[in-house]
Amino acid sequence: MSTRNAGGSLARLLAWRRDEAPDAGFVLVEDDGPWTYRQLAAGAARVAAGLDAVRPGDRVVLRIGNDERFLAAASAIWSREAAVVPMHPAAPPEEVARVVATLGVTAVVLDPDDPAGGQLEVPVVPFARIPRTDPGAEAAEYTAPTRDVGAEPALVLLTSGTTGAPKGVVLTHDNAWSNVRATVSAFRSDTSLSPLADESKPPNLIANPLSHTAGVVRLIFALYVGRRIALLRKFDGRAAKRLIDAHGIDNLTLNPTMLRLLLDALEPGEDLGRVKYVGSGTAPLPPPLREEFEARFGVPVLQAYGQTEAFGGIAVESAKDVLAGRRRPGSVGRPLPGVEVRIVRADGTEAGPGEQGEIRARSRSTTSGYLGAEPGASPLDDDGWLRTGDLGHLDDDGYLYITGRLKNTIICGGFNVIPEEVEAALAEDPRVREASVVGLPDDKLGEIPVAVVETTATAEEVLAAVAPRLAPYKRPRHVLVVPALPKVANGKVDRPAVRALAEKAAR
């Protein structure tokens, strides 16, 4: 096991599991499966054969959704010592072409029916679904790099909700190994690669897109700890409930939008079976939503805070603490082992406990920089701390609190308005399903806060209800009621699209 725990290429994970138990099932795709390590390795070998023009250090777009092919294709790319650039299959072909051009991509792996295939100027490798009836004689041909590629890029993750040219967060194989070991250390002292779990252990449900940080991190984690996975192709509350019951799933990792969809999909009296806790991340969790979910299902919702640039988690609420009733209201928990967090004032000095400033983080999982960004742009400060762009504070015991987004701050008549604070106040109205607040230009005040909300109330009723909860300068000047807030593929609110709606209504 010593060489297996030395790290190196992520491609070794699939090879090790294939050698350990070739016919053990790993991937369930909703009600289909499982696909075994042997079958996945066979698929990886086929894709790798089609990447003969790819060289070490190249970048390959992987445009496959949530099914058994994602891991196989990613492992094939890693076996070529190239970096995976995951893209959601719903992204328009024009966006794929922009990513290929901007990031210097040399090949694309996609579904044979993907319309983007005929519009690209680089080699395209079609990858059909992997058959389960034939284990595949090609499995033995799949091999992982033997040299140490830990410092080489493994993933280039596209940041969500961006505008303009595509920008990729570069993450190395070492970043991935550090991240998964830090996550394991939150549960046990031994962070080495786990033997395969007994089949009596339920699989982990992956509801997030594998093309986004939360999904791919959860996939690598499951492979590392030897736990099977059940993939949802696209989140659906009834499908999630069916898999929870069928497989005895004991924990969930969802985003706030999925929490709401699960609440809406299940009938009164339906429960979450053996689920002991639910983790929530990728977007701020409104307190009323958490309270409603916990009251309905009787399981705690644990907040987590992370960023793509940190390869996932920075801080998380401890399941042990929350289950024992030790919760800090409003906190996202303490930093993960191996992650340092500090709060920095606007003048660059370090803030004290309880004092708000920009959250900065440092760990061995942090990115070295961006690909495709403007020259000189870096997410790191001169001392190697990740500038998260988020506002928050630490208490005396090191618990972290998120209060807003630095770039989202609205300056209204010289006063700072944090959109997330206004959104939280709006969400206290039980008639408001979800809200997003943006700043629009104003001749008199510079900027004014404008709210776009999903609600059963009128705009006037929403304004009247929120007014007592906010100082006058923080109150939305206008409310636009919409059937649904626009979202990006990973469930986050698409703020540029919200701004466009608000601007159109203002005109």
Tab-separated table of C-alpha atoms in Angstrom, residues 102-340:
chain	number	residue	atom	x	y	z
A	102	THR	CA	-8.999	30.461	-25.322
A	103	LEU	CA	-7.503	27.632	-23.283
A	104	GLY	CA	-5.481	26.030	-26.060
A	105	VAL	CA	-7.371	22.724	-25.995
A	106	THR	CA	-5.959	19.986	-28.249
A	107	ALA	CA	-8.854	17.478	-28.279
A	108	VAL	CA	-12.464	17.023	-27.124
A	109	VAL	CA	-14.150	13.881	-25.750
A	110	LEU	CA	-17.935	13.910	-26.105
A	111	ASP	CA	-21.079	11.902	-26.779
A	112	PRO	CA	-21.419	10.683	-30.399
A	113	ASP	CA	-24.659	12.689	-30.756
A	114	ASP	CA	-23.241	15.919	-29.314
A	115	PRO	CA	-23.949	18.762	-31.792
A	116	ALA	CA	-20.665	20.437	-30.852
A	117	GLY	CA	-18.703	17.603	-32.495
A	118	GLY	CA	-19.045	18.959	-36.007
A	119	GLN	CA	-18.174	22.555	-35.124
A	120	LEU	CA	-14.695	22.173	-33.645
A	121	GLU	CA	-11.290	22.602	-35.251
A	122	VAL	CA	-9.506	20.093	-32.989
A	123	PRO	CA	-9.697	16.267	-32.956
A	124	VAL	CA	-12.937	14.915	-31.501
A	125	VAL	CA	-13.162	11.539	-29.729
A	126	PRO	CA	-16.756	10.209	-29.613
A	127	PHE	CA	-17.458	8.090	-26.535
A	128	ALA	CA	-20.615	5.958	-26.497
A	129	ARG	CA	-22.135	4.467	-23.338
A	130	ILE	CA	-20.122	1.583	-21.891
A	131	PRO	CA	-21.834	-1.812	-22.294
A	132	ARG	CA	-22.254	-3.860	-19.119
A	133	THR	CA	-22.782	-7.206	-20.787
A	134	ASP	CA	-19.159	-7.566	-21.954
A	135	PRO	CA	-16.455	-6.828	-19.360
A	136	GLY	CA	-14.076	-5.954	-22.200
A	137	ALA	CA	-10.805	-7.613	-23.061
A	138	GLU	CA	-9.202	-4.165	-23.375
A	139	ALA	CA	-9.160	-3.637	-19.615
A	140	ALA	CA	-5.597	-4.897	-19.374
A	141	GLU	CA	-4.461	-2.221	-21.841
A	142	TYR	CA	-5.386	0.604	-19.515
A	143	THR	CA	-2.250	1.795	-17.728
A	144	ALA	CA	-1.510	4.807	-15.550
A	145	PRO	CA	1.666	6.917	-15.685
A	146	THR	CA	4.515	5.488	-13.657
A	147	ARG	CA	6.428	8.744	-13.293
A	148	ASP	CA	5.518	11.347	-10.685
A	149	VAL	CA	3.202	13.911	-12.298
A	150	GLY	CA	1.960	15.348	-9.001
A	151	ALA	CA	2.964	18.907	-9.855
A	152	GLU	CA	1.375	18.740	-13.330
A	153	PRO	CA	-2.145	20.100	-14.057
A	154	ALA	CA	-4.875	17.486	-13.636
A	155	LEU	CA	-7.993	19.641	-13.985
A	156	VAL	CA	-8.846	23.016	-15.435
A	157	LEU	CA	-12.210	23.885	-13.886
A	158	LEU	CA	-14.217	26.648	-15.524
A	159	THR	CA	-15.507	29.216	-13.066
A	160	SER	CA	-19.305	29.477	-13.052
A	161	GLY	CA	-21.266	32.651	-13.629
A	162	THR	CA	-18.415	34.417	-15.404
A	163	THR	CA	-18.770	36.841	-18.279
A	164	GLY	CA	-16.465	37.504	-21.206
A	165	ALA	CA	-13.675	35.120	-22.175
A	166	PRO	CA	-13.567	31.684	-20.486
A	167	LYS	CA	-11.275	31.395	-17.465
A	168	GLY	CA	-10.014	28.124	-16.029
A	169	VAL	CA	-8.802	27.308	-12.530
A	170	VAL	CA	-5.683	25.143	-12.807
A	171	LEU	CA	-5.472	22.311	-10.253
A	172	THR	CA	-2.693	19.755	-10.079
A	173	HIS	CA	-2.699	16.081	-9.134
A	174	ASP	CA	-1.036	17.054	-5.856
A	175	ASN	CA	-3.850	19.564	-5.210
A	176	ALA	CA	-6.362	16.739	-5.612
A	177	TRP	CA	-4.505	14.338	-3.310
A	178	SER	CA	-4.133	17.042	-0.655
A	179	ASN	CA	-7.827	17.893	-0.863
A	180	VAL	CA	-9.057	14.333	-0.538
A	181	ARG	CA	-6.728	13.584	2.379
A	182	ALA	CA	-7.801	16.750	4.183
A	183	THR	CA	-11.441	15.693	3.726
A	184	VAL	CA	-10.704	12.171	4.995
A	185	SER	CA	-8.889	13.625	8.027
A	186	ALA	CA	-12.149	15.240	9.127
A	187	PHE	CA	-13.529	11.709	9.659
A	188	ARG	CA	-10.494	9.642	10.748
A	189	SER	CA	-6.820	9.943	11.647
A	190	ASP	CA	-5.591	7.514	8.964
A	191	THR	CA	-5.733	9.402	5.643
A	192	SER	CA	-4.261	6.649	3.453
A	193	LEU	CA	-6.132	5.080	0.540
A	194	SER	CA	-8.947	2.914	1.884
A	195	PRO	CA	-9.600	-0.712	0.999
A	196	LEU	CA	-12.848	-1.181	-0.883
A	197	ALA	CA	-15.859	-0.833	1.378
A	198	ASP	CA	-18.049	-3.851	2.003
A	199	GLU	CA	-21.053	-3.999	-0.343
A	200	SER	CA	-23.315	-3.613	2.685
A	201	LYS	CA	-22.135	0.010	2.791
A	202	PRO	CA	-24.560	2.206	0.854
A	203	PRO	CA	-23.263	4.196	-2.104
A	204	ASN	CA	-22.709	7.950	-2.002
A	205	LEU	CA	-25.269	9.885	-4.008
A	206	ILE	CA	-23.764	12.434	-6.407
A	207	ALA	CA	-26.371	14.978	-7.417
A	208	ASN	CA	-24.082	17.799	-8.576
A	209	PRO	CA	-22.840	17.871	-12.183
A	210	LEU	CA	-19.525	16.053	-12.545
A	211	SER	CA	-18.420	18.937	-14.754
A	212	HIS	CA	-18.398	21.231	-11.712
A	213	THR	CA	-16.190	21.322	-8.642
A	214	ALA	CA	-18.621	19.763	-6.155
A	215	GLY	CA	-19.350	16.805	-8.430
A	216	VAL	CA	-15.807	15.953	-9.481
A	217	VAL	CA	-14.470	16.355	-5.920
A	218	ARG	CA	-17.127	13.962	-4.628
A	219	LEU	CA	-16.291	11.461	-7.386
A	220	ILE	CA	-12.561	11.479	-6.548
A	221	PHE	CA	-13.352	11.206	-2.833
A	222	ALA	CA	-15.547	8.116	-3.359
A	223	LEU	CA	-12.897	6.463	-5.504
A	224	TYR	CA	-10.261	7.180	-2.840
A	225	VAL	CA	-12.264	5.842	0.109
A	226	GLY	CA	-13.571	2.833	-1.820
A	227	ARG	CA	-17.259	3.734	-1.670
A	228	ARG	CA	-19.668	3.070	-4.548
A	229	ILE	CA	-21.515	6.000	-6.120
A	230	ALA	CA	-25.049	6.520	-7.408
A	231	LEU	CA	-25.260	9.259	-10.035
A	232	LEU	CA	-28.280	11.409	-10.723
A	233	ARG	CA	-28.143	12.452	-14.372
A	234	LYS	CA	-30.024	15.639	-13.479
A	235	PHE	CA	-31.414	16.529	-10.086
A	236	ASP	CA	-35.008	15.509	-9.555
A	237	GLY	CA	-36.588	15.214	-6.110
A	238	ARG	CA	-38.546	12.056	-6.845
A	239	ALA	CA	-35.534	10.357	-8.463
A	240	ALA	CA	-33.390	11.282	-5.458
A	241	LYS	CA	-35.982	9.825	-3.086
A	242	ARG	CA	-36.139	6.617	-5.126
A	243	LEU	CA	-32.350	6.124	-4.930
A	244	ILE	CA	-32.246	7.022	-1.226
A	245	ASP	CA	-34.791	4.284	-0.494
A	246	ALA	CA	-33.431	1.703	-2.953
A	247	HIS	CA	-29.828	1.878	-1.734
A	248	GLY	CA	-30.217	2.948	1.890
A	249	ILE	CA	-28.173	6.097	1.236
A	250	ASP	CA	-27.064	7.546	4.584
A	251	ASN	CA	-25.856	11.062	3.683
A	252	LEU	CA	-26.520	13.680	1.033
A	253	THR	CA	-24.524	16.567	-0.430
A	254	LEU	CA	-26.842	19.045	-2.107
A	255	ASN	CA	-26.987	22.739	-2.919
A	256	PRO	CA	-29.746	25.054	-1.635
A	257	THR	CA	-31.720	24.799	-4.878
A	258	MET	CA	-31.760	21.001	-4.560
A	259	LEU	CA	-32.911	21.269	-0.938
A	260	ARG	CA	-35.874	23.329	-2.118
A	261	LEU	CA	-36.656	20.922	-4.975
A	262	LEU	CA	-36.558	17.960	-2.588
A	263	LEU	CA	-38.896	19.731	-0.178
A	264	ASP	CA	-41.325	20.489	-2.987
A	265	ALA	CA	-41.192	17.017	-4.536
A	266	LEU	CA	-41.893	14.934	-1.426
A	267	GLU	CA	-45.354	14.596	0.009
A	268	PRO	CA	-46.077	15.443	3.674
A	269	GLY	CA	-45.078	12.495	5.826
A	270	GLU	CA	-42.417	11.172	3.433
A	271	ASP	CA	-38.991	10.925	5.044
A	272	LEU	CA	-35.368	10.579	3.934
A	273	GLY	CA	-34.942	6.980	5.042
A	274	ARG	CA	-31.498	6.260	6.535
A	275	VAL	CA	-30.062	9.718	5.803
A	276	LYS	CA	-28.319	10.997	8.961
A	277	TYR	CA	-27.272	14.427	7.705
A	278	VAL	CA	-27.254	16.605	4.596
A	279	GLY	CA	-24.323	18.766	3.523
A	280	SER	CA	-25.071	22.011	1.707
A	281	GLY	CA	-22.574	23.941	-0.369
A	282	THR	CA	-21.786	25.815	-3.631
A	283	ALA	CA	-24.133	28.689	-2.701
A	284	PRO	CA	-25.298	30.521	0.450
A	285	LEU	CA	-27.897	28.589	2.457
A	286	PRO	CA	-30.806	30.822	3.550
A	287	PRO	CA	-31.565	30.162	7.258
A	288	PRO	CA	-35.351	29.832	6.652
A	289	LEU	CA	-34.698	27.104	4.071
A	290	ARG	CA	-32.470	25.167	6.467
A	291	GLU	CA	-35.023	25.502	9.275
A	292	GLU	CA	-37.850	24.308	7.025
A	293	PHE	CA	-35.822	21.333	5.761
A	294	GLU	CA	-34.705	20.254	9.234
A	295	ALA	CA	-38.208	20.598	10.669
A	296	ARG	CA	-39.714	18.605	7.818
A	297	PHE	CA	-37.247	15.699	7.675
A	298	GLY	CA	-35.654	15.714	11.135
A	299	VAL	CA	-32.066	15.608	9.834
A	300	PRO	CA	-29.484	18.387	10.239
A	301	VAL	CA	-28.252	20.390	7.264
A	302	LEU	CA	-24.523	21.064	7.585
A	303	GLN	CA	-23.181	24.171	5.892
A	304	ALA	CA	-19.936	23.999	3.955
A	305	TYR	CA	-17.870	26.764	2.420
A	306	GLY	CA	-15.433	26.345	-0.428
A	307	GLN	CA	-14.245	27.626	-3.771
A	308	THR	CA	-13.140	26.145	-7.051
A	309	GLU	CA	-9.770	27.874	-6.533
A	310	ALA	CA	-9.346	25.891	-3.282
A	311	PHE	CA	-10.436	22.645	-4.987
A	312	GLY	CA	-13.554	22.503	-2.891
A	313	GLY	CA	-13.810	22.756	0.866
A	314	ILE	CA	-12.358	25.497	3.037
A	315	ALA	CA	-14.586	25.163	6.109
A	316	VAL	CA	-17.429	22.864	7.118
A	317	GLU	CA	-19.740	22.295	10.043
A	318	SER	CA	-18.852	19.150	11.973
A	319	ALA	CA	-21.542	16.485	11.791
A	320	LYS	CA	-20.525	15.283	15.256
A	321	ASP	CA	-20.918	18.784	16.747
A	322	VAL	CA	-24.240	19.512	15.068
A	323	LEU	CA	-25.734	16.124	15.955
A	324	ALA	CA	-24.683	16.774	19.580
A	325	GLY	CA	-26.422	20.171	19.546
A	326	ARG	CA	-23.196	22.209	19.366
A	327	ARG	CA	-24.030	24.539	16.488
A	328	ARG	CA	-22.894	28.119	15.993
A	329	PRO	CA	-25.874	29.844	14.326
A	330	GLY	CA	-24.840	31.502	11.083
A	331	SER	CA	-21.437	29.813	10.965
A	332	VAL	CA	-20.149	27.548	8.193
A	333	GLY	CA	-17.979	25.753	10.728
A	334	ARG	CA	-14.245	25.671	11.210
A	335	PRO	CA	-11.526	25.359	8.559
A	336	LEU	CA	-10.755	21.838	7.373
A	337	PRO	CA	-7.519	20.250	8.617
A	338	GLY	CA	-4.613	21.642	6.632
A	339	VAL	CA	-6.492	24.798	5.641
A	340	GLU	CA	-5.488	28.164	7.091
